[in-house]
Amino acid sequence: MTTIASNLQAVRTAIAKAAVRAGRSTDEVTLLAVSKTFSHVAIRTAHLAGQIRFAENYVQEAIEKIAALHDLTLEWHFIGPIQSNKTRIIAEKFSWVHSVDRLKIAERLSEQRPKNLPALQICLQVNISAEKSKSGISPEEVDELAIAISKLPQIRLRGLMAIPAPVENVILQRQPFTQLKEMLERLNNQGLNLDTLSMGMSHDFSAAISEGATMVRIGTAIFGNRHYGEQN
Ligand SMILES: *Cc1c(COP(=O)(O)O)cnc(C)c1O
């Protein structure tokens, strides 16, 4: 077995364990393989091991891989910062975008989503740990933006995404995930119909699953450490 295949198997087992511990069914949790900085060869290896959903952060890097892998049926998720001059290519090439944090970006994605494709699936990124350097809207802005975005055509608001500040302690890891879950419930109480909590990475996905994550975004635990500036 390749390293990527055995890593994937270990991650799937850990996800199942975390789900069972939380009294949840394993198929409530979708695994996204975060392939940024890794080559299309690594993605092909993961696909051979049964992985279909991949997430990318950088538009140019992603579209090259999507082109190189067009013979496979893969589902592409965009999870990186979005510049407004990149919305058209994102709307054309991806099924999901997790990192929407401005109405203007959502409007452009809505206008530019090709009519022959299903609605683009969207999550709002929330800056849950209020870090200055991080993208995402503040928790106070979520309701207004979510309601505005939910009315746009050609896109479908599915839920919320967050990248909490990294901490080692599992109890502390859970707090921001609980907050995100409560935010989602609050939106649904206002008439929205959201089903997605995109939260949990290699170091904290067990805590995220215990607080209700429906999508975990895992890179390092599958592909190994990233080396920026070169492709592996
Ligand atoms: C890189 C990245 C991940 C994956 O992080 P790992 O720690 O490698 O699992 C998940 N989400 C986002 C938004 C990322 O940029």
PDB file of N, CA and C in Angstrom, residues 127 130-135:
ATOM      1  N   ASN A 127     -14.487  34.179  11.105  1.00  0.00           N
ATOM      2  CA  ASN A 127     -13.225  34.366  11.840  1.00  0.00           C
ATOM      3  C   ASN A 127     -13.515  34.135  13.323  1.00  0.00           C
ATOM      4  N   ALA A 130     -11.319  35.453  16.100  1.00  0.00           N
ATOM      5  CA  ALA A 130     -11.055  36.891  15.973  1.00  0.00           C
ATOM      6  C   ALA A 130      -9.564  37.183  15.806  1.00  0.00           C
ATOM      7  N   GLU A 131      -8.913  36.447  14.907  1.00  0.00           N
ATOM      8  CA  GLU A 131      -7.502  36.687  14.635  1.00  0.00           C
ATOM      9  C   GLU A 131      -7.376  37.768  13.565  1.00  0.00           C
ATOM     10  N   LYS A 132      -6.528  38.725  13.811  1.00  0.00           N
ATOM     11  CA  LYS A 132      -6.373  39.842  12.878  1.00  0.00           C
ATOM     12  C   LYS A 132      -5.914  39.385  11.499  1.00  0.00           C
ATOM     13  N   SER A 133      -5.037  38.375  11.490  1.00  0.00           N
ATOM     14  CA  SER A 133      -4.433  37.954  10.228  1.00  0.00           C
ATOM     15  C   SER A 133      -5.348  37.052   9.400  1.00  0.00           C
ATOM     16  N   LYS A 134      -6.464  36.593   9.977  1.00  0.00           N
ATOM     17  CA  LYS A 134      -7.272  35.587   9.295  1.00  0.00           C
ATOM     18  C   LYS A 134      -8.416  36.196   8.513  1.00  0.00           C
ATOM     19  N   SER A 135      -8.763  35.554   7.390  1.00  0.00           N
ATOM     20  CA  SER A 135      -9.949  35.996   6.660  1.00  0.00           C
ATOM     21  C   SER A 135     -11.190  35.466   7.357  1.00  0.00           C
TER      22      SER A 135
END
